[in-house]
Amino acid sequence: DQQVKQNSPSLSVQEGRISILNCDYTNSMFDYFLWYKKYPAEGPTFLISISSIKDKNEDGRFTVFLNKSAKHLSLHIVPSQPGDSAVYFCAAHPQGAQKLVFGQGTRLTINP
Amino acid sequence: EAGVAQSPRYKIIEKRQSVAFWCNPISGHATLYWYQQILGQGPKLLIQFQNNGVVDDSQLPKDRFSAERLKGVDSTLKIQPAKLEDSAVYLCASSLTGGGPQHFGDGTRLSIL
């Protein structure tokens, strides 16, 4: 059962524009969510997180929005830069557990 | 601070052979995780240690996979015998506590011929 889904395998955005990456989840018992960024041949790097009691968290060019009623979260990157080209994973932390459940990833390409 | 170290970076073996991966977490991190990432998928947790005790190994194929963290620091993950479907990147991660952000190593890419 895929509890965390990223339905877009890839996304292409022009440099300077906004990138929006989406993630849906099915389990209401997740207590916080994270986004990781992964370059080829490297491990995922933590980017930003949000608690389930919040609906927005911002860190520089990165903002994560959480819509609990829709079981949906999104990552906004603005303005997008060439160095943002990577695979982005959405992950969720189940209440009472210590593991993370990952989505399949979205490959973001920023075009000059 | 030094990151999570993993070795080897790449490994090619034939099916039915055995293989072992090594991980050294960030100093002071009590929690250590092993993930399997198959091409086109997100990382899937295989096993989680808190110090040298197993917290979650529900998704570890125990008939062929084993892992240990004897002194609560370094860890090894072993596959014996390997199957074709074990071809994946094996990622090690660590965190200060069980619920904190996880820091990943660069992984070991395993190819089974």
Tab-separated table of C-alpha atoms in Angstrom:
chain	number	residue	atom	x	y	z
A	1	ASP	CA	0.000	0.000	0.000
A	2	GLN	CA	1.433	3.327	-1.107
A	3	GLN	CA	0.746	5.660	1.821
A	4	VAL	CA	2.675	8.597	0.372
A	5	LYS	CA	2.323	9.361	-3.321
A	6	GLN	CA	4.046	11.773	-5.647
A	7	ASN	CA	2.044	11.463	-8.827
A	8	SER	CA	4.303	13.540	-11.053
A	9	PRO	CA	7.509	11.669	-11.931
A	10	SER	CA	9.007	14.789	-13.473
A	11	LEU	CA	8.591	18.555	-13.665
A	12	SER	CA	10.324	21.116	-15.861
A	13	VAL	CA	10.401	24.798	-14.875
A	14	GLN	CA	12.049	27.903	-16.271
A	15	GLU	CA	14.770	29.518	-14.172
A	16	GLY	CA	13.372	32.318	-12.033
A	17	ARG	CA	9.836	30.933	-12.037
A	18	ILE	CA	8.059	29.086	-9.230
A	19	SER	CA	8.405	25.304	-8.904
A	20	ILE	CA	5.533	23.486	-7.194
A	21	LEU	CA	5.994	19.861	-6.173
A	22	ASN	CA	3.019	17.910	-4.879
A	23	CYS	CA	2.519	15.018	-2.513
A	24	ASP	CA	-0.605	13.162	-1.338
A	25	TYR	CA	-0.948	10.850	1.625
A	26	THR	CA	-3.585	8.397	2.767
A	27	ASN	CA	-2.835	7.970	6.481
A	28	SER	CA	-4.217	10.576	8.893
A	29	MET	CA	-1.836	9.362	11.603
A	30	PHE	CA	1.241	11.082	10.212
A	31	ASP	CA	2.437	13.768	12.640
A	32	TYR	CA	4.956	15.554	10.482
A	33	PHE	CA	6.156	15.700	6.920
A	34	LEU	CA	9.528	16.322	5.330
A	35	TRP	CA	10.985	17.094	1.939
A	36	TYR	CA	14.330	15.693	0.857
A	37	LYS	CA	16.396	16.636	-2.175
A	38	LYS	CA	18.630	14.144	-3.959
A	39	TYR	CA	21.379	14.705	-6.497
A	40	PRO	CA	22.665	11.779	-8.633
A	41	ALA	CA	25.052	9.447	-6.804
A	42	GLU	CA	24.416	11.208	-3.482
A	43	GLY	CA	22.151	10.451	-0.569
A	44	PRO	CA	18.963	12.457	0.069
A	45	THR	CA	19.477	15.759	1.901
A	46	PHE	CA	16.911	17.130	4.323
A	47	LEU	CA	15.312	20.307	2.986
A	48	ILE	CA	12.336	21.396	5.064
A	49	SER	CA	9.673	19.912	7.322
A	50	ILE	CA	6.231	20.770	8.644
A	51	SER	CA	4.308	19.595	11.676
A	52	SER	CA	0.769	18.334	11.176
A	53	ILE	CA	-0.491	21.116	13.455
A	54	LYS	CA	0.704	23.783	11.031
A	55	ASP	CA	-0.346	24.638	7.512
A	56	LYS	CA	2.744	26.478	6.314
A	57	ASN	CA	6.461	26.564	6.948
A	58	GLU	CA	8.915	28.815	5.158
A	59	ASP	CA	12.700	28.718	4.864
A	60	GLY	CA	14.244	31.129	2.400
A	61	ARG	CA	13.170	30.207	-1.119
A	62	PHE	CA	11.388	27.067	0.102
A	63	THR	CA	7.853	26.955	1.481
A	64	VAL	CA	5.868	23.863	2.381
A	65	PHE	CA	2.083	23.965	2.567
A	66	LEU	CA	-0.050	21.333	4.291
A	67	ASN	CA	-3.754	20.826	3.588
A	68	LYS	CA	-4.899	18.229	6.118
A	69	SER	CA	-8.474	17.999	4.884
A	70	ALA	CA	-7.222	17.112	1.408
A	71	LYS	CA	-4.302	15.050	2.755
A	72	HIS	CA	-2.046	17.020	0.462
A	73	LEU	CA	1.208	18.880	0.816
A	74	SER	CA	3.224	20.904	-1.606
A	75	LEU	CA	6.704	22.370	-1.810
A	76	HIS	CA	7.118	25.762	-3.450
A	77	ILE	CA	10.512	26.943	-4.630
A	78	VAL	CA	10.735	30.564	-5.702
A	79	PRO	CA	12.648	31.734	-7.571
A	80	SER	CA	13.844	28.456	-9.077
A	81	GLN	CA	17.562	28.174	-9.757
A	82	PRO	CA	19.572	25.722	-11.886
A	83	GLY	CA	21.050	24.171	-8.719
A	84	ASP	CA	17.536	23.153	-7.694
A	85	SER	CA	17.537	20.503	-10.431
A	86	ALA	CA	17.329	17.239	-8.484
A	87	VAL	CA	14.916	14.525	-7.390
A	88	TYR	CA	12.625	15.635	-4.551
A	89	PHE	CA	11.146	13.130	-2.115
A	90	CYS	CA	8.204	13.757	0.142
A	91	ALA	CA	8.324	11.761	3.406
A	92	ALA	CA	5.916	11.310	6.293
A	93	HIS	CA	6.484	10.367	9.925
A	94	PRO	CA	3.832	8.076	11.479
A	95	GLN	CA	2.699	8.903	15.018
A	96	GLY	CA	4.254	6.590	17.564
A	97	ALA	CA	6.790	5.209	15.104
A	98	GLN	CA	10.272	6.416	14.360
A	99	LYS	CA	10.528	5.617	10.669
A	100	LEU	CA	9.832	7.687	7.569
A	101	VAL	CA	7.555	6.666	4.710
A	102	PHE	CA	8.751	8.059	1.376
A	103	GLY	CA	6.993	8.906	-1.857
A	104	GLN	CA	8.391	7.830	-5.210
A	105	GLY	CA	10.079	11.131	-5.940
A	106	THR	CA	9.698	13.891	-8.553
A	107	ARG	CA	12.579	14.848	-10.827
A	108	LEU	CA	12.730	18.638	-11.097
A	109	THR	CA	14.604	20.201	-14.005
A	110	ILE	CA	15.245	23.940	-14.049
A	111	ASN	CA	15.833	25.252	-17.536
A	112	PRO	CA	17.984	28.351	-18.121
B	1	GLU	CA	30.641	17.659	11.255
B	2	ALA	CA	31.452	14.553	9.253
B	3	GLY	CA	28.478	13.007	7.516
B	4	VAL	CA	27.284	9.429	7.340
B	5	ALA	CA	29.965	7.248	5.755
B	6	GLN	CA	29.147	4.195	3.687
B	7	SER	CA	31.268	1.663	1.838
B	8	PRO	CA	31.651	0.352	-0.723
B	9	ARG	CA	30.112	2.856	-3.142
B	10	TYR	CA	29.485	0.232	-5.795
B	11	LYS	CA	29.291	-3.556	-5.770
B	12	ILE	CA	28.619	-6.037	-8.543
B	13	ILE	CA	28.004	-9.676	-7.665
B	14	GLU	CA	26.346	-12.692	-9.189
B	15	LYS	CA	23.063	-14.041	-7.879
B	16	ARG	CA	23.365	-16.431	-4.963
B	17	GLN	CA	26.592	-14.757	-3.788
B	18	SER	CA	26.786	-12.862	-0.526
B	19	VAL	CA	27.574	-9.186	0.045
B	20	ALA	CA	28.044	-6.870	2.999
B	21	PHE	CA	27.716	-3.118	3.379
B	22	TRP	CA	29.177	-0.931	6.100
B	23	CYS	CA	27.896	2.284	7.647
B	24	ASN	CA	29.398	4.731	10.109
B	25	PRO	CA	26.789	7.236	11.352
B	26	ILE	CA	27.299	10.822	12.429
B	27	SER	CA	29.050	10.932	15.785
B	28	GLY	CA	26.587	10.922	18.664
B	29	HIS	CA	23.611	9.794	16.592
B	30	ALA	CA	21.839	7.051	18.510
B	31	THR	CA	19.442	6.006	15.765
B	32	LEU	CA	20.608	4.276	12.589
B	33	TYR	CA	18.520	3.219	9.604
B	34	TRP	CA	19.092	1.047	6.544
B	35	TYR	CA	16.960	1.766	3.486
B	36	GLN	CA	16.629	0.038	0.136
B	37	GLN	CA	15.955	2.262	-2.867
B	38	ILE	CA	14.954	0.484	-6.051
B	39	LEU	CA	15.243	2.492	-9.264
B	40	GLY	CA	12.244	4.797	-9.719
B	41	GLN	CA	11.006	4.350	-6.149
B	42	GLY	CA	11.487	6.124	-2.860
B	43	PRO	CA	13.663	4.691	-0.090
B	44	LYS	CA	12.050	1.844	1.845
B	45	LEU	CA	13.066	1.197	5.440
B	46	LEU	CA	14.669	-2.196	6.011
B	47	ILE	CA	15.755	-1.913	9.630
B	48	GLN	CA	16.113	0.704	12.372
B	49	PHE	CA	18.462	0.557	15.349
B	50	GLN	CA	18.330	2.602	18.552
B	51	ASN	CA	21.870	2.306	19.908
B	52	ASN	CA	22.518	-1.428	19.436
B	53	GLY	CA	18.916	-2.589	19.712
B	54	VAL	CA	16.512	-3.221	16.830
B	55	VAL	CA	13.461	-0.911	16.846
B	56	ASP	CA	11.829	-1.956	13.560
B	57	ASP	CA	12.786	-4.728	11.164
B	58	SER	CA	9.292	-5.490	9.894
B	59	GLN	CA	10.261	-4.989	6.241
B	60	LEU	CA	13.595	-6.822	6.364
B	61	PRO	CA	13.544	-10.104	4.358
B	62	LYS	CA	15.000	-12.082	7.207
B	63	ASP	CA	15.557	-15.239	5.202
B	64	ARG	CA	18.369	-13.512	3.308
B	65	PHE	CA	19.066	-10.125	4.919
B	66	SER	CA	20.731	-9.537	8.274
B	67	ALA	CA	22.055	-6.452	10.024
B	68	GLU	CA	23.897	-5.705	13.202
B	69	ARG	CA	25.117	-2.747	15.214
B	70	LEU	CA	27.091	-4.470	17.923
B	71	LYS	CA	28.652	-1.510	19.746
B	72	GLY	CA	25.920	0.986	18.984
B	73	VAL	CA	28.023	2.863	16.427
B	74	ASP	CA	28.964	1.217	13.104
B	75	SER	CA	26.559	-1.108	11.366
B	76	THR	CA	26.754	-3.787	8.690
B	77	LEU	CA	24.003	-5.040	6.411
B	78	LYS	CA	24.434	-8.438	4.771
B	79	ILE	CA	22.605	-10.214	1.977
B	80	GLN	CA	23.068	-13.960	1.613
B	81	PRO	CA	22.223	-15.302	-0.920
B	82	ALA	CA	21.541	-12.374	-3.247
B	83	LYS	CA	18.676	-12.402	-5.734
B	84	LEU	CA	18.256	-10.375	-8.924
B	85	GLU	CA	15.540	-8.252	-7.277
B	86	ASP	CA	18.045	-7.083	-4.649
B	87	SER	CA	19.624	-4.755	-7.219
B	88	ALA	CA	19.172	-1.346	-5.620
B	89	VAL	CA	20.910	1.461	-3.779
B	90	TYR	CA	21.307	0.716	-0.072
B	91	LEU	CA	21.202	3.871	1.995
B	92	CYS	CA	22.240	4.298	5.587
B	93	ALA	CA	20.898	7.194	7.638
B	94	SER	CA	21.264	8.377	11.202
B	95	SER	CA	19.506	10.783	13.533
B	96	LEU	CA	20.088	12.139	17.036
B	97	THR	CA	16.782	10.760	18.223
B	98	GLY	CA	14.256	8.465	16.627
B	99	GLY	CA	12.000	11.286	15.533
B	100	GLY	CA	14.524	13.821	14.282
B	101	PRO	CA	15.501	14.569	10.669
B	102	GLN	CA	17.530	11.763	9.194
B	103	HIS	CA	20.907	12.379	7.601
B	104	PHE	CA	21.782	10.056	4.740
B	105	GLY	CA	25.011	8.641	3.417
B	106	ASP	CA	25.679	8.485	-0.315
B	107	GLY	CA	24.635	4.837	-0.497
B	108	THR	CA	25.983	1.627	-1.988
B	109	ARG	CA	24.776	0.774	-5.484
B	110	LEU	CA	24.387	-2.999	-5.732
B	111	SER	CA	24.063	-4.734	-9.083
B	112	ILE	CA	23.203	-8.436	-9.253
B	113	LEU	CA	24.141	-10.268	-12.452
